[in-house]
Amino acid sequence: MFSLGNNKGITIKSPEEIDLMRKSGQIVAQTMQKLILAAKPGITTMELDQIAEDDIRSQNAVPSFKGYLNYPATICTSINNELVHGIPSDRKIQDGDILSIDAGAIYKGFHSDHAMTIPVGTIPESINDLINVTRESLLVGIKNAVRGARIGDISHSIQEYIESNNYGVVREYVGHGIGRNLHEDPPVPNFGENGRGLELKKGLVLAIEPMVTVGDWHTKLHEDEWTVSTLDGNLCAHFEHTIVITDNDAEILTINQPL
Ligand code: MF3
Ligand code: CO
């Protein structure tokens, strides 16, 4: 989300609401799987957007991002040095690119938010490492999202993991609560100190989304007023899951149901 959020307060979800959010998360997880299969060299990001919109609507949901603050598309597609909020266009993804896809759905009033950076064709091992460390930093954050812990425990664990792997942690965009609104309180930074911030209660739903850079972590906003890229032009990656705090650990909602 944005550094200047318009968050709507903290909400604790009932078991019935969590069921709906689980469904919303599964919808967007399915859409993401389709996009991963479609993201071959030569396809345009606009074509990927159409696949995403069709797939979300076919599951009786609607795109979460389209129209949000006038955002014009279903997904965000951010390539290489672009970090988040890239607008789908007639640009073709190419062999060796890395593509960050961010997707959200609304099902029966509840949002889900999910992002992933994927390789297009073949990429060098060093770039794979950036992607792996970013994915793992999200999983580390989720592991620390236990009932009774605090937001700062999530934030600190993510920062520690990323920096110990010699990458940069973006400060200007952070994760967020989510529910009937795409962006709710509390903010979930990917940097911070243990023991600080809101205590995690059962039924709190969060979108955790580490954004990781090679080199300096500062970002810049493009003239389209959406696309965010690294200031120094280096590569970056982004992973996001919507999770819910349970009796003890966190359950990932934006994941396909095991068969
Ligand atoms: N995961 C992104 C975020 O929380 C979703 C952005 S939606 C957009 O910022 F519509 F604002 F692009
Ligand atoms: Co988000």
Tab-separated table of C-alpha atoms and ligand atoms in Angstrom:
chain	number	residue	atom	x	y	z
A	1	MET	CA	0.000	0.000	0.000
A	2	PHE	CA	0.864	3.647	-0.071
A	3	SER	CA	2.917	5.575	2.403
A	4	LEU	CA	-0.012	7.973	2.799
A	5	GLY	CA	-2.671	5.349	3.489
A	6	ASN	CA	-6.366	5.986	3.821
A	7	ASN	CA	-6.798	3.057	6.158
A	8	LYS	CA	-10.168	2.282	7.638
A	9	GLY	CA	-9.421	1.136	11.172
A	10	ILE	CA	-8.703	-2.260	12.735
A	11	THR	CA	-11.316	-4.992	12.381
A	12	ILE	CA	-11.364	-8.459	13.917
A	13	LYS	CA	-13.147	-10.952	11.670
A	14	SER	CA	-15.696	-13.505	12.851
A	15	PRO	CA	-15.318	-17.176	11.826
A	16	GLU	CA	-18.028	-16.630	9.183
A	17	GLU	CA	-16.179	-13.631	7.765
A	18	ILE	CA	-12.923	-15.598	7.739
A	19	ASP	CA	-14.660	-18.305	5.676
A	20	LEU	CA	-15.518	-15.664	3.083
A	21	MET	CA	-11.994	-14.257	3.164
A	22	ARG	CA	-10.605	-17.779	2.735
A	23	LYS	CA	-12.750	-18.155	-0.376
A	24	SER	CA	-11.636	-14.735	-1.632
A	25	GLY	CA	-8.026	-15.770	-1.082
A	26	GLN	CA	-8.486	-19.060	-2.923
A	27	ILE	CA	-9.970	-17.225	-5.892
A	28	VAL	CA	-6.974	-14.956	-6.243
A	29	ALA	CA	-4.578	-17.878	-5.678
A	30	GLN	CA	-6.177	-19.712	-8.600
A	31	THR	CA	-5.908	-16.587	-10.741
A	32	MET	CA	-2.236	-16.279	-9.829
A	33	GLN	CA	-1.585	-19.887	-10.921
A	34	LYS	CA	-3.160	-19.132	-14.319
A	35	LEU	CA	-1.051	-15.991	-14.680
A	36	ILE	CA	2.154	-17.866	-13.842
A	37	LEU	CA	1.403	-20.389	-16.606
A	38	ALA	CA	0.576	-17.583	-19.064
A	39	ALA	CA	3.614	-15.407	-18.298
A	40	LYS	CA	5.789	-16.611	-21.173
A	41	PRO	CA	8.075	-14.383	-23.249
A	42	GLY	CA	6.071	-12.386	-25.826
A	43	ILE	CA	2.789	-11.996	-23.946
A	44	THR	CA	1.800	-8.424	-23.095
A	45	THR	CA	0.961	-7.356	-19.576
A	46	MET	CA	-2.444	-6.195	-20.873
A	47	GLU	CA	-3.139	-9.748	-22.061
A	48	LEU	CA	-2.239	-11.027	-18.592
A	49	ASP	CA	-4.620	-8.457	-17.110
A	50	GLN	CA	-7.462	-9.770	-19.286
A	51	ILE	CA	-6.751	-13.353	-18.199
A	52	ALA	CA	-6.851	-12.216	-14.571
A	53	GLU	CA	-10.101	-10.294	-14.914
A	54	ASP	CA	-11.818	-13.155	-16.756
A	55	ASP	CA	-10.628	-15.694	-14.195
A	56	ILE	CA	-11.700	-13.625	-11.176
A	57	ARG	CA	-15.133	-12.946	-12.678
A	58	SER	CA	-15.569	-16.614	-13.644
A	59	GLN	CA	-15.252	-17.412	-9.921
A	60	ASN	CA	-18.117	-15.051	-9.010
A	61	ALA	CA	-15.789	-12.389	-7.662
A	62	VAL	CA	-14.758	-8.958	-8.923
A	63	PRO	CA	-11.315	-7.403	-9.286
A	64	SER	CA	-10.345	-5.583	-6.106
A	65	PHE	CA	-7.953	-3.043	-7.605
A	66	LYS	CA	-9.931	-1.888	-10.668
A	67	GLY	CA	-11.358	1.522	-9.862
A	68	TYR	CA	-9.618	1.686	-6.469
A	69	LEU	CA	-8.402	5.311	-6.341
A	70	ASN	CA	-9.103	5.190	-10.093
A	71	TYR	CA	-6.564	2.406	-10.706
A	72	PRO	CA	-7.332	1.319	-14.295
A	73	ALA	CA	-6.663	-2.444	-14.299
A	74	THR	CA	-7.264	-5.774	-12.536
A	75	ILE	CA	-3.637	-6.559	-11.710
A	76	CYS	CA	-0.407	-4.647	-11.229
A	77	THR	CA	2.465	-5.798	-13.454
A	78	SER	CA	5.904	-4.483	-12.494
A	79	ILE	CA	8.939	-5.502	-14.544
A	80	ASN	CA	12.618	-5.671	-13.426
A	81	ASN	CA	13.441	-2.335	-11.714
A	82	GLU	CA	9.717	-1.635	-11.273
A	83	LEU	CA	8.654	-2.556	-7.744
A	84	VAL	CA	4.882	-2.256	-7.465
A	85	HIS	CA	1.746	-0.760	-9.063
A	86	GLY	CA	2.911	-1.064	-12.690
A	87	ILE	CA	-0.072	-0.600	-15.022
A	88	PRO	CA	-0.643	-3.344	-17.624
A	89	SER	CA	0.134	-2.120	-21.148
A	90	ASP	CA	1.085	-3.389	-24.595
A	91	ARG	CA	4.628	-4.058	-23.318
A	92	LYS	CA	5.694	-7.638	-24.006
A	93	ILE	CA	7.529	-9.475	-21.255
A	94	GLN	CA	10.845	-10.863	-22.452
A	95	ASP	CA	13.083	-13.812	-21.712
A	96	GLY	CA	15.248	-12.853	-18.728
A	97	ASP	CA	12.768	-10.367	-17.246
A	98	ILE	CA	11.394	-10.721	-13.749
A	99	LEU	CA	7.710	-9.892	-13.454
A	100	SER	CA	5.912	-8.932	-10.270
A	101	ILE	CA	2.200	-9.675	-10.428
A	102	ASP	CA	-0.134	-8.258	-7.778
A	103	ALA	CA	-3.778	-9.355	-7.805
A	104	GLY	CA	-6.822	-8.879	-5.607
A	105	ALA	CA	-10.412	-10.083	-5.629
A	106	ILE	CA	-13.580	-9.126	-3.793
A	107	TYR	CA	-15.833	-12.057	-2.871
A	108	LYS	CA	-19.091	-11.337	-1.038
A	109	GLY	CA	-17.636	-8.023	0.100
A	110	PHE	CA	-14.243	-9.291	1.262
A	111	HIS	CA	-10.922	-8.435	-0.340
A	112	SER	CA	-7.875	-10.615	-0.848
A	113	ASP	CA	-4.441	-9.346	-1.869
A	114	HIS	CA	-1.654	-11.522	-3.279
A	115	ALA	CA	1.605	-10.851	-5.127
A	116	MET	CA	4.535	-12.768	-6.510
A	117	THR	CA	7.671	-12.089	-8.529
A	118	ILE	CA	8.290	-14.692	-11.213
A	119	PRO	CA	11.050	-15.308	-13.754
A	120	VAL	CA	10.162	-14.953	-17.438
A	121	GLY	CA	11.969	-17.676	-19.390
A	122	THR	CA	15.479	-18.146	-18.039
A	123	ILE	CA	17.107	-15.795	-15.550
A	124	PRO	CA	20.596	-15.785	-13.988
A	125	GLU	CA	21.137	-17.547	-10.648
A	126	SER	CA	21.857	-14.238	-8.892
A	127	ILE	CA	18.417	-12.920	-9.793
A	128	ASN	CA	16.837	-16.164	-8.658
A	129	ASP	CA	18.449	-15.525	-5.289
A	130	LEU	CA	16.723	-12.133	-5.028
A	131	ILE	CA	13.378	-13.803	-5.742
A	132	ASN	CA	14.014	-16.644	-3.288
A	133	VAL	CA	15.104	-14.349	-0.467
A	134	THR	CA	12.024	-12.175	-0.982
A	135	ARG	CA	9.675	-15.192	-0.930
A	136	GLU	CA	11.425	-16.600	2.137
A	137	SER	CA	11.256	-13.242	3.941
A	138	LEU	CA	7.470	-13.340	3.568
A	139	LEU	CA	7.383	-16.867	4.996
A	140	VAL	CA	9.604	-15.760	7.915
A	141	GLY	CA	7.198	-12.883	8.600
A	142	ILE	CA	4.208	-15.243	8.488
A	143	LYS	CA	5.941	-17.638	10.894
A	144	ASN	CA	6.275	-14.759	13.366
A	145	ALA	CA	2.624	-13.754	12.979
A	146	VAL	CA	1.442	-15.723	16.019
A	147	ARG	CA	-1.347	-14.829	18.411
A	148	GLY	CA	0.004	-12.627	21.220
A	149	ALA	CA	3.022	-11.400	19.230
A	150	ARG	CA	3.137	-7.823	17.926
A	151	ILE	CA	3.290	-6.236	14.488
A	152	GLY	CA	6.897	-5.255	15.244
A	153	ASP	CA	7.828	-8.929	15.631
A	154	ILE	CA	6.670	-9.575	12.055
A	155	SER	CA	8.400	-6.429	10.778
A	156	HIS	CA	11.687	-7.102	12.525
A	157	SER	CA	11.912	-10.724	11.405
A	158	ILE	CA	11.385	-9.738	7.765
A	159	GLN	CA	13.964	-6.945	7.898
A	160	GLU	CA	16.509	-9.139	9.651
A	161	TYR	CA	16.123	-11.905	7.067
A	162	ILE	CA	16.440	-9.570	4.085
A	163	GLU	CA	19.362	-7.541	5.412
A	164	SER	CA	21.289	-10.621	6.525
A	165	ASN	CA	21.076	-11.700	2.880
A	166	ASN	CA	22.514	-8.321	1.825
A	167	TYR	CA	19.421	-6.902	0.158
A	168	GLY	CA	17.535	-3.674	0.831
A	169	VAL	CA	14.133	-3.334	2.535
A	170	VAL	CA	11.749	-0.777	1.033
A	171	ARG	CA	10.423	1.659	3.650
A	172	GLU	CA	8.034	3.752	1.561
A	173	TYR	CA	5.390	1.053	1.042
A	174	VAL	CA	4.152	-1.400	3.659
A	175	GLY	CA	1.661	-4.196	4.265
A	176	HIS	CA	-1.745	-3.605	5.809
A	177	GLY	CA	-4.867	-4.941	7.431
A	178	ILE	CA	-7.514	-6.103	4.954
A	179	GLY	CA	-11.184	-7.073	5.003
A	180	ARG	CA	-14.198	-5.195	3.680
A	181	ASN	CA	-11.600	-2.611	2.600
A	182	LEU	CA	-8.440	-3.330	0.628
A	183	HIS	CA	-6.386	-1.249	3.041
A	184	GLU	CA	-7.252	-1.347	6.733
A	185	ASP	CA	-5.240	-0.709	9.863
A	186	PRO	CA	-2.765	-1.675	11.072
A	187	PRO	CA	0.106	-0.852	8.702
A	188	VAL	CA	2.551	-3.782	8.542
A	189	PRO	CA	6.045	-2.411	7.814
A	190	ASN	CA	8.800	-4.729	6.604
A	191	PHE	CA	11.228	-3.110	9.051
A	192	GLY	CA	11.016	-2.371	12.768
A	193	GLU	CA	11.640	-3.532	16.301
A	194	ASN	CA	10.474	-6.574	18.214
A	195	GLY	CA	7.765	-6.018	20.817
A	196	ARG	CA	6.420	-2.813	19.218
A	197	GLY	CA	3.028	-2.096	17.747
A	198	LEU	CA	-0.374	-3.750	17.906
A	199	GLU	CA	-0.755	-7.117	19.627
A	200	LEU	CA	-1.924	-9.813	17.208
A	201	LYS	CA	-5.410	-11.048	18.095
A	202	LYS	CA	-7.264	-14.073	16.776
A	203	GLY	CA	-9.276	-13.032	13.703
A	204	LEU	CA	-6.952	-10.205	12.644
A	205	VAL	CA	-6.376	-10.427	8.872
A	206	LEU	CA	-3.208	-8.929	7.415
A	207	ALA	CA	-1.633	-8.525	3.990
A	208	ILE	CA	2.104	-8.969	4.557
A	209	GLU	CA	4.157	-7.820	1.561
A	210	PRO	CA	7.934	-7.493	1.716
A	211	MET	CA	9.480	-5.405	-1.092
A	212	VAL	CA	13.170	-6.130	-1.575
A	213	THR	CA	15.860	-4.387	-3.594
A	214	VAL	CA	19.323	-5.122	-4.911
A	215	GLY	CA	21.265	-2.164	-3.540
A	216	ASP	CA	19.599	0.992	-2.282
A	217	TRP	CA	15.978	0.703	-1.104
A	218	HIS	CA	14.728	4.168	-2.091
A	219	THR	CA	11.985	4.310	-4.717
A	220	LYS	CA	10.551	6.783	-7.205
A	221	LEU	CA	7.054	7.298	-8.573
A	222	HIS	CA	6.664	7.465	-12.373
A	223	GLU	CA	4.772	10.151	-14.267
A	224	ASP	CA	1.762	7.855	-14.610
A	225	GLU	CA	1.442	8.409	-10.824
A	226	TRP	CA	1.184	4.653	-10.215
A	227	THR	CA	4.313	2.781	-11.240
A	228	VAL	CA	6.919	2.668	-8.472
A	229	SER	CA	10.482	1.708	-9.368
A	230	THR	CA	13.800	1.657	-7.561
A	231	LEU	CA	15.471	5.059	-7.532
A	232	ASP	CA	18.815	3.629	-8.659
A	233	GLY	CA	17.319	1.396	-11.386
A	234	ASN	CA	18.349	-1.861	-9.713
A	235	LEU	CA	16.221	-4.992	-9.670
A	236	CYS	CA	13.618	-5.617	-6.966
A	237	ALA	CA	11.041	-8.212	-5.943
A	238	HIS	CA	7.702	-8.374	-4.092
A	239	PHE	CA	5.722	-11.209	-2.500
A	240	GLU	CA	2.417	-10.860	-0.670
A	241	HIS	CA	-0.012	-13.128	1.147
A	242	THR	CA	-3.230	-12.380	2.983
A	243	ILE	CA	-3.134	-14.215	6.331
A	244	VAL	CA	-5.352	-14.614	9.389
A	245	ILE	CA	-4.228	-14.985	12.996
A	246	THR	CA	-5.685	-18.217	14.418
A	247	ASP	CA	-5.609	-19.727	17.947
A	248	ASN	CA	-1.840	-19.853	17.683
A	249	ASP	CA	-0.133	-19.428	14.295
A	250	ALA	CA	-1.220	-17.764	11.051
A	251	GLU	CA	-3.197	-19.355	8.236
A	252	ILE	CA	-2.384	-18.249	4.698
A	253	LEU	CA	-5.635	-17.372	2.898
A	254	THR	CA	-4.227	-16.619	-0.563
A	255	ILE	CA	-3.323	-20.212	-1.266
A	256	ASN	CA	-4.904	-23.014	-3.251
A	257	GLN	CA	-6.912	-25.510	-1.248
A	258	PRO	CA	-4.980	-28.807	-1.016
A	259	LEU	CA	-6.722	-31.464	-3.129
B	1	MF3	N1	-0.920	-5.018	-2.929
B	1	MF3	C1	-1.049	-3.668	-3.394
B	1	MF3	C2	-1.053	-2.719	-2.235
B	1	MF3	O1	-1.484	-3.066	-1.167
B	1	MF3	C3	-2.297	-3.494	-4.187
B	1	MF3	C4	-2.365	-2.176	-4.842
B	1	MF3	S1	-3.853	-2.013	-5.617
B	1	MF3	C5	-3.833	-0.598	-6.518
B	1	MF3	O2	-0.618	-1.607	-2.397
B	1	MF3	F1	-4.983	-0.518	-7.044
B	1	MF3	F2	-3.658	0.381	-5.709
B	1	MF3	F3	-2.870	-0.657	-7.385
B	2	CO	CO	-1.285	-5.072	-0.433
